[in-house]
PDB file of C-alpha atoms and ligand atoms in Angstrom:
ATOM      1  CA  UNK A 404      30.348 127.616-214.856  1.00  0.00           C
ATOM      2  CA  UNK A 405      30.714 124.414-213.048  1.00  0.00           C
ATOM      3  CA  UNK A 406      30.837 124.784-209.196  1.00  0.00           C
ATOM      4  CA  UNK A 407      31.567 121.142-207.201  1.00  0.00           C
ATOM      5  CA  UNK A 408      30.953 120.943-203.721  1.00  0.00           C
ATOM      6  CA  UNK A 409      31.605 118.238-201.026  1.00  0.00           C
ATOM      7  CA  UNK A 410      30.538 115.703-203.360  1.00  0.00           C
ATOM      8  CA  UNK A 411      30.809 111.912-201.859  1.00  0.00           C
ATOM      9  CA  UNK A 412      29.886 108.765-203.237  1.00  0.00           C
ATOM     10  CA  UNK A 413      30.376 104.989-201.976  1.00  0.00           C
ATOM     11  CA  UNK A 414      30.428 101.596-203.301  1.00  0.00           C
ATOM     12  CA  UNK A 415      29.553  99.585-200.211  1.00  0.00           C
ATOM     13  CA  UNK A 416      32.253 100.602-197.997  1.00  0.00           C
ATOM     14  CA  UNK A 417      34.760 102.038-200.076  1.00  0.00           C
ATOM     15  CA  UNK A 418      34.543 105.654-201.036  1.00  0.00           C
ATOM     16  CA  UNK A 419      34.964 106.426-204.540  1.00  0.00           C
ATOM     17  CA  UNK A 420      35.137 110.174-203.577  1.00  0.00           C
ATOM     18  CA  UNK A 421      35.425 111.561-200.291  1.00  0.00           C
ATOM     19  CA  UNK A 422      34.990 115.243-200.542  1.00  0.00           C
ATOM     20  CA  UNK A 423      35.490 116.604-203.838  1.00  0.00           C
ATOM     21  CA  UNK A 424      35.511 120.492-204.211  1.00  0.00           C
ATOM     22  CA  UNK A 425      35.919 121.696-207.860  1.00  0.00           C
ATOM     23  CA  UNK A 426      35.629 124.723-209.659  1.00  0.00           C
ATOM     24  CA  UNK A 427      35.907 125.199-213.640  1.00  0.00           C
ATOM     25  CA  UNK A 428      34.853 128.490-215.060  1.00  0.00           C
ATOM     26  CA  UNK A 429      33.325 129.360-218.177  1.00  0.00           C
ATOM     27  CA  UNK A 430      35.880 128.356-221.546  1.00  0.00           C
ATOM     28  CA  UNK A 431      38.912 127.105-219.154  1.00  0.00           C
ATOM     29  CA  UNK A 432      40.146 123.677-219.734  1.00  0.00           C
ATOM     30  CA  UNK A 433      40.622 121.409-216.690  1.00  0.00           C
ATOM     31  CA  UNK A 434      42.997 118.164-216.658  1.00  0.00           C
ATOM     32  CA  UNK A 435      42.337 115.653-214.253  1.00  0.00           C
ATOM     33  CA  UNK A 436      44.773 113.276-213.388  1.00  0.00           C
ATOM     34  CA  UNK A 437      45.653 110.301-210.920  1.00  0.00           C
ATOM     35  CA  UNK A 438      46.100 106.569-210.315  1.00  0.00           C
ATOM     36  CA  UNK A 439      44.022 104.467-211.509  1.00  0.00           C
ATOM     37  CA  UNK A 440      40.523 103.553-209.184  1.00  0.00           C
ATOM     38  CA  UNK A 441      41.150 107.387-207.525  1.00  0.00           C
ATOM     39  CA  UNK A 442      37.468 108.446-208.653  1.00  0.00           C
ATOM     40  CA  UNK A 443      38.235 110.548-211.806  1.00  0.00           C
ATOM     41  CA  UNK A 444      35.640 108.806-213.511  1.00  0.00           C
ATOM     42  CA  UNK A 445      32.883 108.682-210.661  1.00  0.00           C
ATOM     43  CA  UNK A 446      33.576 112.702-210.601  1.00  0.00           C
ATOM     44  CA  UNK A 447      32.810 113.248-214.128  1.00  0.00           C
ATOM     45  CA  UNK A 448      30.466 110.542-214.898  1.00  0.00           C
ATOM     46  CA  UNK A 449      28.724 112.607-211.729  1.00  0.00           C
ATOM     47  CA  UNK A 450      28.614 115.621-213.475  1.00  0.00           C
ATOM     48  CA  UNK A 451      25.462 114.533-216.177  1.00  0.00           C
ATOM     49  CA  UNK A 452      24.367 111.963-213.127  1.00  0.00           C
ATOM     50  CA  UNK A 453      25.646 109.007-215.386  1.00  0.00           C
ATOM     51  CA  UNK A 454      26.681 108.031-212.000  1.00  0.00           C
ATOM     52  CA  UNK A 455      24.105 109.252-208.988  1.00  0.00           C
ATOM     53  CA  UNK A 456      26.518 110.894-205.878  1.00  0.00           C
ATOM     54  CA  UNK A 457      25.826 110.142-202.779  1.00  0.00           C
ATOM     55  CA  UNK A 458      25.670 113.776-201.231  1.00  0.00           C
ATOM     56  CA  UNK A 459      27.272 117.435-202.255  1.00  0.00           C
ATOM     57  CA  UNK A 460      26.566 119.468-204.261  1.00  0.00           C
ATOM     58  CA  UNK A 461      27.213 120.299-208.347  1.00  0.00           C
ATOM     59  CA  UNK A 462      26.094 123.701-209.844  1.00  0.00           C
ATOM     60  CA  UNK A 463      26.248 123.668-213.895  1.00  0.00           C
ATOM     61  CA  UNK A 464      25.685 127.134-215.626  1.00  0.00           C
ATOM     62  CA  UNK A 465      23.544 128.058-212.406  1.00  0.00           C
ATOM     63  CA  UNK A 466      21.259 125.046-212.543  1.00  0.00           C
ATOM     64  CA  UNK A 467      21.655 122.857-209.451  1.00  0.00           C
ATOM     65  CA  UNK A 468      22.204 119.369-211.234  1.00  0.00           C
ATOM     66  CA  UNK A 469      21.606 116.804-208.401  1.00  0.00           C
ATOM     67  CA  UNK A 470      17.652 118.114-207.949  1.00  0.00           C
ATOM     68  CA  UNK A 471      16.747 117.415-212.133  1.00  0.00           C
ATOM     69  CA  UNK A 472      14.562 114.730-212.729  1.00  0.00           C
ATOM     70  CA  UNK A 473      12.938 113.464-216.011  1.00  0.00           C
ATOM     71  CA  UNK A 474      13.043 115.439-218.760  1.00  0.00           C
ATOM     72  CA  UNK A 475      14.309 118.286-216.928  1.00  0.00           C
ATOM     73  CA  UNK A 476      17.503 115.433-216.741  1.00  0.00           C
ATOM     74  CA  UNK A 477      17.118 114.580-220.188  1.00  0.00           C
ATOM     75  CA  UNK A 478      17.349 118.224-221.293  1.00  0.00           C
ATOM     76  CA  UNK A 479      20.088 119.188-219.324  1.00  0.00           C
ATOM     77  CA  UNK A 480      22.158 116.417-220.517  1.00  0.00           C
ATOM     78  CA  UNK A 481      21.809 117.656-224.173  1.00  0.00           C
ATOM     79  CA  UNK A 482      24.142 120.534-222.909  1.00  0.00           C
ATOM     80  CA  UNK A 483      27.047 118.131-221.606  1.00  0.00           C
ATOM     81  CA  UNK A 484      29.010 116.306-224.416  1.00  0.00           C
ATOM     82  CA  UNK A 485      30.606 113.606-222.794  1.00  0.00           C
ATOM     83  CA  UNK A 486      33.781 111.628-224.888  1.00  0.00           C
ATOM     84  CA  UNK A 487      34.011 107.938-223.619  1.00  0.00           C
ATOM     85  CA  UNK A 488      37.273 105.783-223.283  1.00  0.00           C
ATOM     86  CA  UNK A 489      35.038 103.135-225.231  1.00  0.00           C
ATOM     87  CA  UNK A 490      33.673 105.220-228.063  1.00  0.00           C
ATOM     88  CA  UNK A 491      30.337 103.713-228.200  1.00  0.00           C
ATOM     89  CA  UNK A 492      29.185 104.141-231.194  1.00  0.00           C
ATOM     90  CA  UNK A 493      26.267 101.637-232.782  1.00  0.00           C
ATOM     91  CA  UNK A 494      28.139  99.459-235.971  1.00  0.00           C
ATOM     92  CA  UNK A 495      25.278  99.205-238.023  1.00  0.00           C
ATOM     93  CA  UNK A 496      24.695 102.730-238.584  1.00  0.00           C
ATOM     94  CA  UNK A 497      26.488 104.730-240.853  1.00  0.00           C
ATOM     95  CA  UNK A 498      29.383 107.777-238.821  1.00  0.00           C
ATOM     96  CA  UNK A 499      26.721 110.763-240.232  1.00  0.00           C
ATOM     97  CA  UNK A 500      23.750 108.142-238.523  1.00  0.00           C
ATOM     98  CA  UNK A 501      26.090 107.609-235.842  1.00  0.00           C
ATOM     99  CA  UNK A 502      26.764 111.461-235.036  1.00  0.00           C
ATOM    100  CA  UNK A 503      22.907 112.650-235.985  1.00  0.00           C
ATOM    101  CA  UNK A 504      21.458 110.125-233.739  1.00  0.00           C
ATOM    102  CA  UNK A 505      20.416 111.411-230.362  1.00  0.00           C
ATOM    103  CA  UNK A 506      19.810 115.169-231.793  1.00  0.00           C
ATOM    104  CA  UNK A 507      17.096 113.555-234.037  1.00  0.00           C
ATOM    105  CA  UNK A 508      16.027 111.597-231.102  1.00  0.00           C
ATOM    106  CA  UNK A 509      16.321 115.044-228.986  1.00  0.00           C
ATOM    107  CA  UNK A 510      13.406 116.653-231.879  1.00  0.00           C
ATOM    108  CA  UNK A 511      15.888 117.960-234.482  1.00  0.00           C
ATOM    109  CA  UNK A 512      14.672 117.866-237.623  1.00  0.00           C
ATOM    110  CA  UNK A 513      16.561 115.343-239.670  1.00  0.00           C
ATOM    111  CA  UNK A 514      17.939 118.257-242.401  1.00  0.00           C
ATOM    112  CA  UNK A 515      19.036 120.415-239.523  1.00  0.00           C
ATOM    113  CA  UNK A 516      20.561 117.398-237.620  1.00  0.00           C
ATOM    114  CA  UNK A 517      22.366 116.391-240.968  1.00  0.00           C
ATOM    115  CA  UNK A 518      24.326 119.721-241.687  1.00  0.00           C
ATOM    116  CA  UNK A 519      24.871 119.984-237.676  1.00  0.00           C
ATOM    117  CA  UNK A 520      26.632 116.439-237.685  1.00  0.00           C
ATOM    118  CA  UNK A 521      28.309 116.874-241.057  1.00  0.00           C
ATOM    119  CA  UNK A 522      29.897 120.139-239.409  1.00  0.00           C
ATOM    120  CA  UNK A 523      31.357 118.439-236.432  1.00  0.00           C
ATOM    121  CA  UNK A 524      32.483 115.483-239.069  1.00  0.00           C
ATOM    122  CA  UNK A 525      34.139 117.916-240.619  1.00  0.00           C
ATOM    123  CA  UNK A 526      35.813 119.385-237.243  1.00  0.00           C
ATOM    124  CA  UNK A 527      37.657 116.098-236.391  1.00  0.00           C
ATOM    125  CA  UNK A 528      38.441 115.734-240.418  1.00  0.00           C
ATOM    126  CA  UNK A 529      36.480 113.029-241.354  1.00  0.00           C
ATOM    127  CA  UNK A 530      33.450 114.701-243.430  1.00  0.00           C
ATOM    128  CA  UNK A 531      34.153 112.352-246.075  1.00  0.00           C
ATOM    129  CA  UNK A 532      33.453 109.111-244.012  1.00  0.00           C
ATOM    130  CA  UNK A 533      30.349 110.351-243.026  1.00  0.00           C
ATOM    131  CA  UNK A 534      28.434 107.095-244.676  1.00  0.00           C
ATOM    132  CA  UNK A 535      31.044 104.574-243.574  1.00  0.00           C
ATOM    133  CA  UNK A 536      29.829 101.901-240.759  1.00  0.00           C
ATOM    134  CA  UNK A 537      32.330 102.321-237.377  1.00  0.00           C
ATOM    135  CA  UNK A 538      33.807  98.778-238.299  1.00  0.00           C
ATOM    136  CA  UNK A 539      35.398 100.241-241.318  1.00  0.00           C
ATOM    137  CA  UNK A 540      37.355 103.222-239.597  1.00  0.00           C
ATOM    138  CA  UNK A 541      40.775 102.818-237.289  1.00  0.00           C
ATOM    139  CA  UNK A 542      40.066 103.086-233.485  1.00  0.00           C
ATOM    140  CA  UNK A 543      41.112 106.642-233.922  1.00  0.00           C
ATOM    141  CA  UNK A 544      38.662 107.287-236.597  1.00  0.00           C
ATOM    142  CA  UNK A 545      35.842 105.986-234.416  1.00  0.00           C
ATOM    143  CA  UNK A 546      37.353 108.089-231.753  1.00  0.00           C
ATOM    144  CA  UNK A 547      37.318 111.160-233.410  1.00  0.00           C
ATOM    145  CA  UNK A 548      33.509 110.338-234.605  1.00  0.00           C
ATOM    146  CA  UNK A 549      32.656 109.828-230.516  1.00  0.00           C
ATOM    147  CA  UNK A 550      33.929 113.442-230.552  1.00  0.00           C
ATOM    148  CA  UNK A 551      32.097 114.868-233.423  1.00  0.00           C
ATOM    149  CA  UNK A 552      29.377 112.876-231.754  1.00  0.00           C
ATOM    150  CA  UNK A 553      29.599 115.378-228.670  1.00  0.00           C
ATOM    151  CA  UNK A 554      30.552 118.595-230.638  1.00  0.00           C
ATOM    152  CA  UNK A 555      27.062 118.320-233.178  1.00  0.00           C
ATOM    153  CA  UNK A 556      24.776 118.468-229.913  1.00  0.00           C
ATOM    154  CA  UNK A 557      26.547 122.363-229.478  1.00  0.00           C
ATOM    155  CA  UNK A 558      27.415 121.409-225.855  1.00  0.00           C
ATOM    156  CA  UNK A 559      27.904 124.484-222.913  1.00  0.00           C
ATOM    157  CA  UNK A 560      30.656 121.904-221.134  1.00  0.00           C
ATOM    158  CA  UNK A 561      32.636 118.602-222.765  1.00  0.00           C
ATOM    159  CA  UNK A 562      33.273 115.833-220.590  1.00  0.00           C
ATOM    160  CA  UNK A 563      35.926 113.637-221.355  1.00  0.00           C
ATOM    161  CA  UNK A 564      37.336 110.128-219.727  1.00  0.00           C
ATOM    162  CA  UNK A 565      40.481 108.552-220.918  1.00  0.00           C
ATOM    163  CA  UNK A 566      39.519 109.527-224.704  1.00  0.00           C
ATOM    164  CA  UNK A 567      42.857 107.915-226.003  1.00  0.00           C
ATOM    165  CA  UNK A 568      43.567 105.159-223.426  1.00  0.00           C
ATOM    166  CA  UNK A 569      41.999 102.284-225.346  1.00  0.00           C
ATOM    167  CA  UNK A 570      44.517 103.135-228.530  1.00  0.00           C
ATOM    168  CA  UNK A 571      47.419 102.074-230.063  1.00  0.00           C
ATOM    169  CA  UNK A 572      50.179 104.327-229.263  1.00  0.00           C
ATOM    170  CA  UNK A 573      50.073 105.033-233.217  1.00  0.00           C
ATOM    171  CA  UNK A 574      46.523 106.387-233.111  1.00  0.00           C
ATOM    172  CA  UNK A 575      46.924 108.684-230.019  1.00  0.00           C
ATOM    173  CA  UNK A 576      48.677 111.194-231.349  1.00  0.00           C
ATOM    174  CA  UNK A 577      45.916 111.927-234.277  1.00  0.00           C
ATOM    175  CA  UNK A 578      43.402 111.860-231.326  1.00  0.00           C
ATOM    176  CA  UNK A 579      45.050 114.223-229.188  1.00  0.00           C
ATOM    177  CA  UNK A 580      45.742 116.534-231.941  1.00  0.00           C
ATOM    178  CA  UNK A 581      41.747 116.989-233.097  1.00  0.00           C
ATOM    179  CA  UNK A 582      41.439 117.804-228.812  1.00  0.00           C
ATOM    180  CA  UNK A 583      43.887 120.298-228.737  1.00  0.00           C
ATOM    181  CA  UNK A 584      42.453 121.918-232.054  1.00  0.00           C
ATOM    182  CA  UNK A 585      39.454 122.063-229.688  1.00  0.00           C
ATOM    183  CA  UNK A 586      40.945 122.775-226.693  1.00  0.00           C
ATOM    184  CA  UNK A 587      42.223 126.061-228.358  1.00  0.00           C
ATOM    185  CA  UNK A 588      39.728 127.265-230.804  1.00  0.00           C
ATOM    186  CA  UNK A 589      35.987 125.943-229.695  1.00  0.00           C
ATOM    187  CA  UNK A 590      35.751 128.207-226.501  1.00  0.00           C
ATOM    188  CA  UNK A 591      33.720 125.540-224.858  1.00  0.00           C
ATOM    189  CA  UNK A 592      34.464 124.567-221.290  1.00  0.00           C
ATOM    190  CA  UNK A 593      36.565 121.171-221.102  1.00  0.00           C
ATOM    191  CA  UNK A 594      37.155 118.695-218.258  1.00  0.00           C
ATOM    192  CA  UNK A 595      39.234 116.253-219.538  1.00  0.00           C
ATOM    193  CA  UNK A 596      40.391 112.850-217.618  1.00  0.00           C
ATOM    194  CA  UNK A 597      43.421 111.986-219.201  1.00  0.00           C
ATOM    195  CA  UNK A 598      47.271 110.593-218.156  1.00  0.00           C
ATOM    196  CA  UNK A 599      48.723 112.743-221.314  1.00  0.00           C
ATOM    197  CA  UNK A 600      51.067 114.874-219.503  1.00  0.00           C
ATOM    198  CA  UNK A 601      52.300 116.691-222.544  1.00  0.00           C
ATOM    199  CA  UNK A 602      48.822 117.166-223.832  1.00  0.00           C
ATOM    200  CA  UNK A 603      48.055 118.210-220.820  1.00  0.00           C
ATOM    201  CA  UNK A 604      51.017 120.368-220.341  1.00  0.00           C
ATOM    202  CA  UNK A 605      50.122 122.463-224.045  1.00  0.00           C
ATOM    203  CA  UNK A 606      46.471 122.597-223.727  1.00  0.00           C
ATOM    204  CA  UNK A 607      45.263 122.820-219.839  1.00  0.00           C
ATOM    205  CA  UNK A 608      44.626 125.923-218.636  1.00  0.00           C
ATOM    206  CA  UNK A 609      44.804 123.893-215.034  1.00  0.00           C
ATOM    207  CA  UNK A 610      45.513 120.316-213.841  1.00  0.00           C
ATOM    208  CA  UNK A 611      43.804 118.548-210.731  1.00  0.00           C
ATOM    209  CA  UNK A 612      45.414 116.245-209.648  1.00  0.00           C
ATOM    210  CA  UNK A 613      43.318 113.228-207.393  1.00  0.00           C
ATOM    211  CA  UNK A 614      44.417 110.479-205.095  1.00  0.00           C
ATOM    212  CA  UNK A 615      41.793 108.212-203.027  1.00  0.00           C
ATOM    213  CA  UNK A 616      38.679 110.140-204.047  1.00  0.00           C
ATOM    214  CA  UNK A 617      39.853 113.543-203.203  1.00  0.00           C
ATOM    215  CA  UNK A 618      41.882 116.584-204.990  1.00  0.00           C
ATOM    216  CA  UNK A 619      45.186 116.389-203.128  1.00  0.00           C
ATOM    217  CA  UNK A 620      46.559 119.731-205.729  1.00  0.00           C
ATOM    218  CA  UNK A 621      45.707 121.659-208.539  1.00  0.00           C
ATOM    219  CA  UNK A 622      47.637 124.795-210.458  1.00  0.00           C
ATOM    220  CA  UNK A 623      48.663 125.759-214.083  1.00  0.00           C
ATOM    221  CA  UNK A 624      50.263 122.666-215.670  1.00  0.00           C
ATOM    222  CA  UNK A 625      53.743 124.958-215.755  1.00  0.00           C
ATOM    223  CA  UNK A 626      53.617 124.984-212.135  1.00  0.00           C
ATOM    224  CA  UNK A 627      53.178 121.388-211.021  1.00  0.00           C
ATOM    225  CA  UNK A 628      54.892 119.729-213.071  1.00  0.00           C
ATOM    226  CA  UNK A 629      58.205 121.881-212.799  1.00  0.00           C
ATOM    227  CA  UNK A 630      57.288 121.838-208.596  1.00  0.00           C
ATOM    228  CA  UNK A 631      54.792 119.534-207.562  1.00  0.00           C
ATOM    229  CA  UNK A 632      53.319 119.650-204.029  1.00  0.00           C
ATOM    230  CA  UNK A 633      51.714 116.251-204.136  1.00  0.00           C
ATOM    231  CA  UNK A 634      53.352 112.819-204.019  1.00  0.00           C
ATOM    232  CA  UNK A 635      50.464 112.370-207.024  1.00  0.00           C
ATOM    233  CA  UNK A 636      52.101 115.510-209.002  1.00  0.00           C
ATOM    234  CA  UNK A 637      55.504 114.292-208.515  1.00  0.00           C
ATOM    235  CA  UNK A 638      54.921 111.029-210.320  1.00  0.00           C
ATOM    236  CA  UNK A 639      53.219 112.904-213.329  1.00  0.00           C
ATOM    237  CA  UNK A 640      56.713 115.285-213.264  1.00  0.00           C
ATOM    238  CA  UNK A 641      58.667 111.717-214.005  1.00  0.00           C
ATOM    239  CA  UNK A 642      56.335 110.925-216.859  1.00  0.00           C
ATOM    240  CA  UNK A 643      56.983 114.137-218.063  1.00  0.00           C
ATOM    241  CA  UNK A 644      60.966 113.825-218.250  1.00  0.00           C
ATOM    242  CA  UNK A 645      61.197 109.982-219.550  1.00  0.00           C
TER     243      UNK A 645
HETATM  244  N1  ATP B 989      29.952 100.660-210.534  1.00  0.00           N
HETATM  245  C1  ATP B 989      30.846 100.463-209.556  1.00  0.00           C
HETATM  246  N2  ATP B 989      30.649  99.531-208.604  1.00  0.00           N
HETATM  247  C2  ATP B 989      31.529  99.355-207.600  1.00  0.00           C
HETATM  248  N3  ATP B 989      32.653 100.043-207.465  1.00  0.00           N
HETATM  249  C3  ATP B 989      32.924 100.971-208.377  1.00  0.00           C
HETATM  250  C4  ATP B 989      32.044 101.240-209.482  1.00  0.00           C
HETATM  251  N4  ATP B 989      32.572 102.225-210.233  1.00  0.00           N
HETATM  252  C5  ATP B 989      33.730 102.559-209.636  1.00  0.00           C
HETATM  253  N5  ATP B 989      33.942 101.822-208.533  1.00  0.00           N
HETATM  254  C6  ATP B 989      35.094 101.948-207.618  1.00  0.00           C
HETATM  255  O1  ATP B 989      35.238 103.307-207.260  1.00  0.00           O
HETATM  256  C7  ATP B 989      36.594 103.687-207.253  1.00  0.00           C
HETATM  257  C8  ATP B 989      36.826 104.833-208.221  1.00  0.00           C
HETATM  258  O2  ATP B 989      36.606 104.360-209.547  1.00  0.00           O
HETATM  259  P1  ATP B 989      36.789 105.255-210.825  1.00  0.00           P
HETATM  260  O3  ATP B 989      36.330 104.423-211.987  1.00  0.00           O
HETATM  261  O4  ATP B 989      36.130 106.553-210.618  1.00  0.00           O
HETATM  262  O5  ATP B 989      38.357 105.447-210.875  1.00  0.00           O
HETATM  263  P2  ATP B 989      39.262 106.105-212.002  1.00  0.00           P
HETATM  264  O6  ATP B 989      40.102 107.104-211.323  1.00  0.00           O
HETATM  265  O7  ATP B 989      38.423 106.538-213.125  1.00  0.00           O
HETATM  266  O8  ATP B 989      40.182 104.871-212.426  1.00  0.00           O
HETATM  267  P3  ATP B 989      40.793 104.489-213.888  1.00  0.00           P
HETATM  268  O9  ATP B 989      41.975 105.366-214.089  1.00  0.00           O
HETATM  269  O10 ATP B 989      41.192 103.051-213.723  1.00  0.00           O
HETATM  270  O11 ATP B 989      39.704 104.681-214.895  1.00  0.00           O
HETATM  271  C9  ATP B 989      37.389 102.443-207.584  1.00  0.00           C
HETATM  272  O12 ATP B 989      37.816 101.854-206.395  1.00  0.00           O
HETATM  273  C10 ATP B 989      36.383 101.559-208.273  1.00  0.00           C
HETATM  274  O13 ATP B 989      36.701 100.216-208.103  1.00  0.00           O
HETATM  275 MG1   MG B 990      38.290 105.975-215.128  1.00  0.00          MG
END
């Protein structure tokens, strides 16, 4: 499904990733973890070409992603849901306008678009806030409409960077609980950034771990966190037990 190769990318002199090699196949669920200012983000956000890699490779449901341009780009990204720390969604529109938004702007037909975005409302349990504004919902709420936001477009692969780190402790756990509903029943192909080690430990299929811009171990969450390899693992395993 999602085949990374060699990928490399700078900021000046400092590499952000230095070699990346990552493999996700079709309905598995991948946990990446690591200190902060490893690259987890600069590998994802690479992944749609939010962020443009310096050289590699990155092979998405056998199209090679680094040689789109324009609206072969544009079209591609429709199939990647991405879930932002910052949920990003526009205040003065209403969660349904919110959620419709960029499949209207993508050609849907406004009915279509509707039922589509009142669906994935409905998935993260909030169908009847559709015509609420995003300043009237907890930062949960507005969470889980950044995820509805992702699920309406039908994506092949969902994206998702530190979905729960700008909460309050309270909120997490509602959060986490709408991505392992997900995780477990949507089929779709996850990569998930996330420091949740007991999320990670019920829902992951696998968990990468990264240090300084590279993957330094990976294995079923089972594995590494009851015998980590990695100095990176090891401090996840101590996470796990406080
Ligand atoms: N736009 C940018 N300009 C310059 N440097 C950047 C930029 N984005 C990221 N970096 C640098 O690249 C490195 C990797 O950043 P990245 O955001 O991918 O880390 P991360 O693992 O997601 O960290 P965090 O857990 O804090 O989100 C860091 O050293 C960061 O400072
Ligand atoms: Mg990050």
């Amino acid at each position: 499904m999602l085949q990374i190769r060699d990928l490399h990318k700078s900021y000046g002199k400092a590499a952000a990733l230095a070699g990346v090699d990552l493999d996700v196949a079709k309905g598995e669920t991948v946990v990446i973890m690591g200190p902060s200012g490893c690259g987890k983000s600069t590998l994802i956000r690479c992944v749609n070409r939010l962020t443009e890699p310096d050289s590699g490779s990155i092979i998405l449901g056998g199209q090679d992603v680094l040689a789109l341009t324009g609206p072969e780009l544009q079209q591609f990204r429709r199939k990647v849901g991405f879930v932002f720390q910052h949920f990003n969604l526009i205040a003065r529109l209403t969660v349904l306008d919110n959620v419709m938004f960029h499949l209207v702007l993508a050609g849907m037909d406004r009915d279509q678009a509707r039922e589509r975005a009142l669906a994935a409302l409905d998935k993260v349990g909030l169908k009847a806030a559709a015509e609420r504004k995003p300043g009237q919902l907890s930062g949960g709420q507005q969470q889980r409409v950044g995820i509805a936001r992702a699920l309406a477009a039908h994506p092949e692969i969902m994206l998702w960077d530190e979905p729960t780190a700008s909460l309050d402790p309270i909120l997490v756990g509602e959060v986490l609980e709408v991505m392992e509903e997900l995780v477990k029943h949507s089929g779709t192909t996850m990569v998930i950034v996330t420091h949740e080690v007991s999320f990670a430990l019920r829902a992951a299929h696998r968990i990468v771990f990264m240090d300084r811009g590279k993957v330094v171990e990976e294995g079923e969450p089972e594995r590494v966190f009851a015998q980590p390899r990695s100095e990176i693992a090891a401090l996840y395993k101590k996470l796990l037990m406080n």
